[in-house]
Tab-separated table of N, CA and C in Angstrom:
chain	number	residue	atom	x	y	z
A	1144	UNK	N	239.999	139.871	330.929
A	1144	UNK	CA	239.313	138.408	331.304
A	1144	UNK	C	239.146	138.407	333.005
A	1145	UNK	N	237.825	139.158	333.396
A	1145	UNK	CA	238.195	139.319	334.899
A	1145	UNK	C	237.848	138.413	335.444
A	1146	UNK	N	238.825	138.524	336.674
A	1146	UNK	CA	239.017	136.912	337.531
A	1146	UNK	C	237.773	136.203	338.028
A	1147	UNK	N	237.341	134.672	338.181
A	1147	UNK	CA	236.279	134.590	338.257
A	1147	UNK	C	236.171	134.303	340.660
A	1148	UNK	N	234.957	134.410	340.666
A	1148	UNK	CA	234.687	134.855	342.129
A	1148	UNK	C	234.397	133.374	342.057
A	1149	UNK	N	235.397	133.331	343.794
A	1149	UNK	CA	235.143	131.987	343.806
A	1149	UNK	C	233.901	130.460	344.450
A	1150	UNK	N	233.652	129.474	344.355
A	1150	UNK	CA	231.605	129.635	344.817
A	1150	UNK	C	231.758	129.947	345.976
A	1151	UNK	N	231.184	130.011	346.919
A	1151	UNK	CA	230.784	129.857	348.139
A	1151	UNK	C	229.980	128.542	348.876
A	1152	UNK	N	230.457	128.006	350.133
A	1152	UNK	CA	229.342	126.968	350.368
A	1152	UNK	C	228.072	127.024	350.055
A	1153	UNK	N	227.545	128.106	349.886
A	1153	UNK	CA	225.838	127.814	350.245
A	1153	UNK	C	225.481	127.916	348.543
A	1154	UNK	N	226.122	128.186	347.838
A	1154	UNK	CA	225.935	128.344	346.367
A	1154	UNK	C	226.990	126.551	345.950
A	1155	UNK	N	227.036	126.197	346.649
A	1155	UNK	CA	227.711	124.670	346.358
A	1155	UNK	C	227.007	123.431	346.975
A	1156	UNK	N	225.792	124.275	347.266
A	1156	UNK	CA	225.028	122.936	348.196
A	1156	UNK	C	223.570	123.395	347.355
A	1157	UNK	N	223.204	124.884	347.401
A	1157	UNK	CA	222.739	125.066	345.920
A	1157	UNK	C	222.584	123.737	344.888
A	1158	UNK	N	224.266	123.707	344.039
A	1158	UNK	CA	223.712	122.859	343.102
A	1158	UNK	C	224.322	122.035	343.027
A	1159	UNK	N	224.549	121.278	344.250
A	1159	UNK	CA	225.526	119.719	344.258
A	1159	UNK	C	224.074	118.919	344.004
A	1160	UNK	N	222.642	119.206	343.714
A	1160	UNK	CA	221.919	117.549	342.338
A	1160	UNK	C	221.980	117.803	341.216
A	1161	UNK	N	222.272	118.966	340.899
A	1161	UNK	CA	222.518	119.405	339.420
A	1161	UNK	C	223.571	118.965	339.291
A	1162	UNK	N	224.584	118.958	340.411
A	1162	UNK	CA	226.004	118.302	339.920
A	1162	UNK	C	226.376	117.492	340.218
A	1163	UNK	N	225.469	116.191	341.253
A	1163	UNK	CA	226.020	114.666	341.312
A	1163	UNK	C	225.180	114.241	339.891
A	1164	UNK	N	224.328	114.665	339.194
A	1164	UNK	CA	223.114	114.092	338.385
A	1164	UNK	C	224.236	114.606	337.007
A	1165	UNK	N	225.305	115.225	336.537
A	1165	UNK	CA	226.148	114.902	335.267
A	1165	UNK	C	225.440	116.604	334.721
A	1166	UNK	N	224.292	117.711	335.747
A	1166	UNK	CA	223.873	118.923	335.302
A	1166	UNK	C	224.323	120.294	334.598
A	1167	UNK	N	225.256	120.130	335.119
A	1167	UNK	CA	226.048	121.504	335.065
A	1167	UNK	C	226.775	121.670	333.909
A	1168	UNK	N	226.870	122.980	333.775
A	1168	UNK	CA	227.399	123.123	333.060
A	1168	UNK	C	228.688	123.260	332.969
A	1169	UNK	N	230.013	123.537	331.901
A	1169	UNK	CA	231.156	122.809	332.573
A	1169	UNK	C	231.235	124.092	333.433
A	1170	UNK	N	231.486	125.177	333.305
A	1170	UNK	CA	231.903	126.257	333.813
A	1170	UNK	C	231.367	126.187	335.418
A	1171	UNK	N	230.647	125.858	335.271
A	1171	UNK	CA	229.494	125.256	336.768
A	1171	UNK	C	230.626	125.119	337.615
A	1172	UNK	N	230.827	123.402	337.105
A	1172	UNK	CA	231.187	122.204	336.967
A	1172	UNK	C	232.508	122.653	337.706
A	1173	UNK	N	233.698	123.315	336.674
A	1173	UNK	CA	234.927	123.345	336.663
A	1173	UNK	C	235.016	124.285	338.825
A	1174	UNK	N	233.890	125.346	338.622
A	1174	UNK	CA	233.628	126.245	340.041
A	1174	UNK	C	233.726	125.662	341.465
A	1175	UNK	N	232.935	124.588	341.283
A	1175	UNK	CA	232.567	123.868	342.163
A	1175	UNK	C	233.881	122.520	341.806
A	1176	UNK	N	234.108	121.764	341.301
A	1176	UNK	CA	235.437	121.445	341.934
A	1176	UNK	C	236.321	121.810	342.567
A	1177	UNK	N	236.822	123.088	341.969
A	1177	UNK	CA	237.689	124.209	342.409
A	1177	UNK	C	237.151	124.312	344.006
A	1178	UNK	N	235.966	124.655	343.980
A	1178	UNK	CA	235.738	124.689	345.782
A	1178	UNK	C	235.709	123.395	346.584
A	1179	UNK	N	235.644	122.399	345.810
A	1179	UNK	CA	235.660	121.062	346.969
A	1179	UNK	C	237.627	120.782	346.978
A	1180	UNK	N	238.188	120.979	346.748
A	1180	UNK	CA	239.601	120.783	346.036
A	1180	UNK	C	239.936	121.407	347.299
A	1181	UNK	N	239.577	122.833	347.425
A	1181	UNK	CA	239.770	123.475	348.911
A	1181	UNK	C	238.748	124.225	349.988
A	1182	UNK	N	237.487	122.652	350.402
A	1182	UNK	CA	237.517	122.444	351.633
A	1182	UNK	C	236.784	121.359	351.894
A	1183	UNK	N	237.230	121.691	352.445
A	1183	UNK	CA	236.724	119.924	353.455
A	1183	UNK	C	235.433	119.470	354.075
A	1184	UNK	N	234.634	120.713	354.196
A	1184	UNK	CA	233.478	120.422	354.530
A	1184	UNK	C	231.994	120.330	353.099
A	1185	UNK	N	232.542	120.481	352.438
A	1185	UNK	CA	231.724	120.357	351.599
A	1185	UNK	C	231.890	119.622	350.236
A	1186	UNK	N	233.301	118.981	350.644
A	1186	UNK	CA	233.630	117.390	350.233
A	1186	UNK	C	232.588	116.676	350.737
A	1187	UNK	N	233.237	116.605	352.193
A	1187	UNK	CA	232.244	115.633	353.159
A	1187	UNK	C	230.825	115.704	352.139
A	1188	UNK	N	230.405	116.900	352.410
A	1188	UNK	CA	229.492	117.396	352.088
A	1188	UNK	C	228.442	116.244	350.877
A	1189	UNK	N	229.770	116.748	350.270
A	1189	UNK	CA	229.491	116.062	348.261
A	1189	UNK	C	229.142	114.356	348.441
A	1190	UNK	N	230.384	113.550	349.409
A	1190	UNK	CA	230.518	112.050	349.636
A	1190	UNK	C	229.193	111.467	349.828
A	1191	UNK	N	228.549	112.715	351.041
A	1191	UNK	CA	226.666	112.286	351.854
A	1191	UNK	C	226.289	112.035	350.834
A	1192	UNK	N	226.588	113.286	349.902
A	1192	UNK	CA	224.563	113.165	349.329
A	1192	UNK	C	224.928	112.245	348.191
A	1193	UNK	N	225.989	111.710	347.359
A	1193	UNK	CA	226.205	111.009	346.648
A	1193	UNK	C	225.807	109.440	347.121
A	1194	UNK	N	226.702	108.904	348.092
A	1194	UNK	CA	225.990	107.810	348.554
A	1194	UNK	C	224.424	107.964	348.738
A	1195	UNK	N	223.520	108.998	349.086
A	1195	UNK	CA	222.383	109.075	349.515
A	1195	UNK	C	221.773	109.191	348.229
A	1196	UNK	N	222.754	109.397	346.711
A	1196	UNK	CA	221.948	109.272	345.236
A	1196	UNK	C	221.862	108.127	345.472
A	1197	UNK	N	222.646	107.299	344.819
A	1197	UNK	CA	223.350	105.354	345.311
A	1197	UNK	C	222.673	104.983	345.356
A	1198	UNK	N	221.667	105.194	346.572
A	1198	UNK	CA	221.267	104.692	348.157
A	1198	UNK	C	219.406	104.761	347.284
A	1199	UNK	N	219.085	105.400	346.701
A	1199	UNK	CA	217.659	105.902	346.266
A	1199	UNK	C	217.317	105.881	345.159
A	1200	UNK	N	219.052	106.374	344.528
A	1200	UNK	CA	218.709	105.784	342.916
A	1200	UNK	C	217.990	108.023	341.895
A	1201	UNK	N	218.055	108.193	343.430
A	1201	UNK	CA	218.323	110.056	342.736
A	1201	UNK	C	217.823	110.902	344.205
A	1202	UNK	N	218.618	111.902	343.966
A	1202	UNK	CA	218.384	112.716	345.501
A	1202	UNK	C	216.413	113.910	345.342
A	1203	UNK	N	216.048	113.602	346.081
A	1203	UNK	CA	214.727	114.148	346.666
A	1203	UNK	C	215.474	115.904	346.358
A	1204	UNK	N	213.810	116.268	345.427
A	1204	UNK	CA	214.291	117.295	345.222
A	1204	UNK	C	214.262	118.489	346.676
A	1205	UNK	N	213.799	118.149	347.926
A	1205	UNK	CA	214.138	118.744	349.295
A	1205	UNK	C	214.349	117.725	350.350
A	1206	UNK	N	215.634	117.492	349.642
A	1206	UNK	CA	216.823	116.495	350.623
A	1206	UNK	C	216.804	116.704	351.670
A	1207	UNK	N	217.209	117.978	352.392
A	1207	UNK	CA	217.010	119.045	353.219
A	1207	UNK	C	216.561	120.580	354.007
A	1208	UNK	N	216.069	120.360	354.818
A	1208	UNK	CA	215.700	121.142	354.743
A	1208	UNK	C	216.684	122.635	355.359
A	1209	UNK	N	215.591	124.351	354.973
A	1209	UNK	CA	216.831	125.617	355.012
A	1209	UNK	C	217.719	125.759	356.473
A	1210	UNK	N	217.121	125.047	357.651
A	1210	UNK	CA	217.881	125.529	358.982
A	1210	UNK	C	218.307	124.430	358.097
A	1211	UNK	N	218.535	123.256	358.098
A	1211	UNK	CA	219.412	121.948	358.232
A	1211	UNK	C	221.316	122.591	357.877
A	1212	UNK	N	220.189	123.442	355.998
A	1212	UNK	CA	221.318	123.810	354.921
A	1212	UNK	C	221.785	125.009	355.423
A	1213	UNK	N	220.831	126.199	356.441
A	1213	UNK	CA	221.933	126.644	356.769
A	1213	UNK	C	223.149	126.703	358.227
A	1214	UNK	N	222.537	125.227	359.242
A	1214	UNK	CA	223.271	124.705	360.002
A	1214	UNK	C	224.681	124.154	359.183
A	1215	UNK	N	224.731	123.317	358.653
A	1215	UNK	CA	225.755	123.371	357.670
A	1215	UNK	C	226.816	123.916	357.324
A	1216	UNK	N	226.475	124.697	356.775
A	1216	UNK	CA	226.864	126.087	356.322
A	1216	UNK	C	227.499	126.713	356.941
A	1217	UNK	N	226.555	126.875	358.080
A	1217	UNK	CA	227.684	127.510	359.709
A	1217	UNK	C	228.538	126.513	360.379
A	1218	UNK	N	228.252	126.107	360.311
A	1218	UNK	CA	229.098	124.338	360.750
A	1218	UNK	C	230.377	124.208	359.764
A	1219	UNK	N	230.950	124.138	358.375
A	1219	UNK	CA	231.639	124.191	357.521
A	1219	UNK	C	232.239	125.700	357.513
A	1220	UNK	N	231.989	126.551	357.821
A	1220	UNK	CA	232.549	127.895	358.464
A	1220	UNK	C	233.610	128.131	359.326
A	1221	UNK	N	232.959	127.596	359.907
A	1221	UNK	CA	234.016	127.242	361.681
A	1221	UNK	C	235.093	126.654	361.868
A	1222	UNK	N	234.245	125.489	360.769
A	1222	UNK	CA	235.698	124.138	360.201
A	1222	UNK	C	236.768	124.715	359.442
A	1223	UNK	N	236.183	125.384	358.812
A	1223	UNK	CA	237.372	126.276	357.986
A	1223	UNK	C	238.566	127.551	358.865
A	1224	UNK	N	237.291	127.646	359.467
A	1224	UNK	CA	237.801	128.966	360.665
A	1224	UNK	C	238.941	128.092	361.373
A	1225	UNK	N	238.967	127.266	362.342
A	1225	UNK	CA	240.061	126.552	362.407
A	1225	UNK	C	241.284	125.928	362.059
A	1226	UNK	N	241.115	125.667	360.309
A	1226	UNK	CA	242.126	125.455	360.393
A	1226	UNK	C	242.885	125.564	360.246
C-alpha cells in the first residue's frame, strides 16, 4: 500500500460543507481529521463554519468567495510557517 498524501488546506476548505454535514467517505474524513490535528488555522476555520452551520441550520453553497478563500489559505500558510 502506498503512503497517502496529506490533505492540503485548500482541499479541506473545499470539503468543509460535506465534512460538517457528515457526507464524506470514511477515508476522506480520516484524512481531513489528520490534517485538522496538525493545522490550527483549519481547525479554527472548521470551528467557525460549525458555528455558522448551527446558526443557519445549514451552510449556504457559496458561503465564501474564491478570493476570500484564497486569502484564508494564504493566511493559514503564513501562520504555519511562523509556528
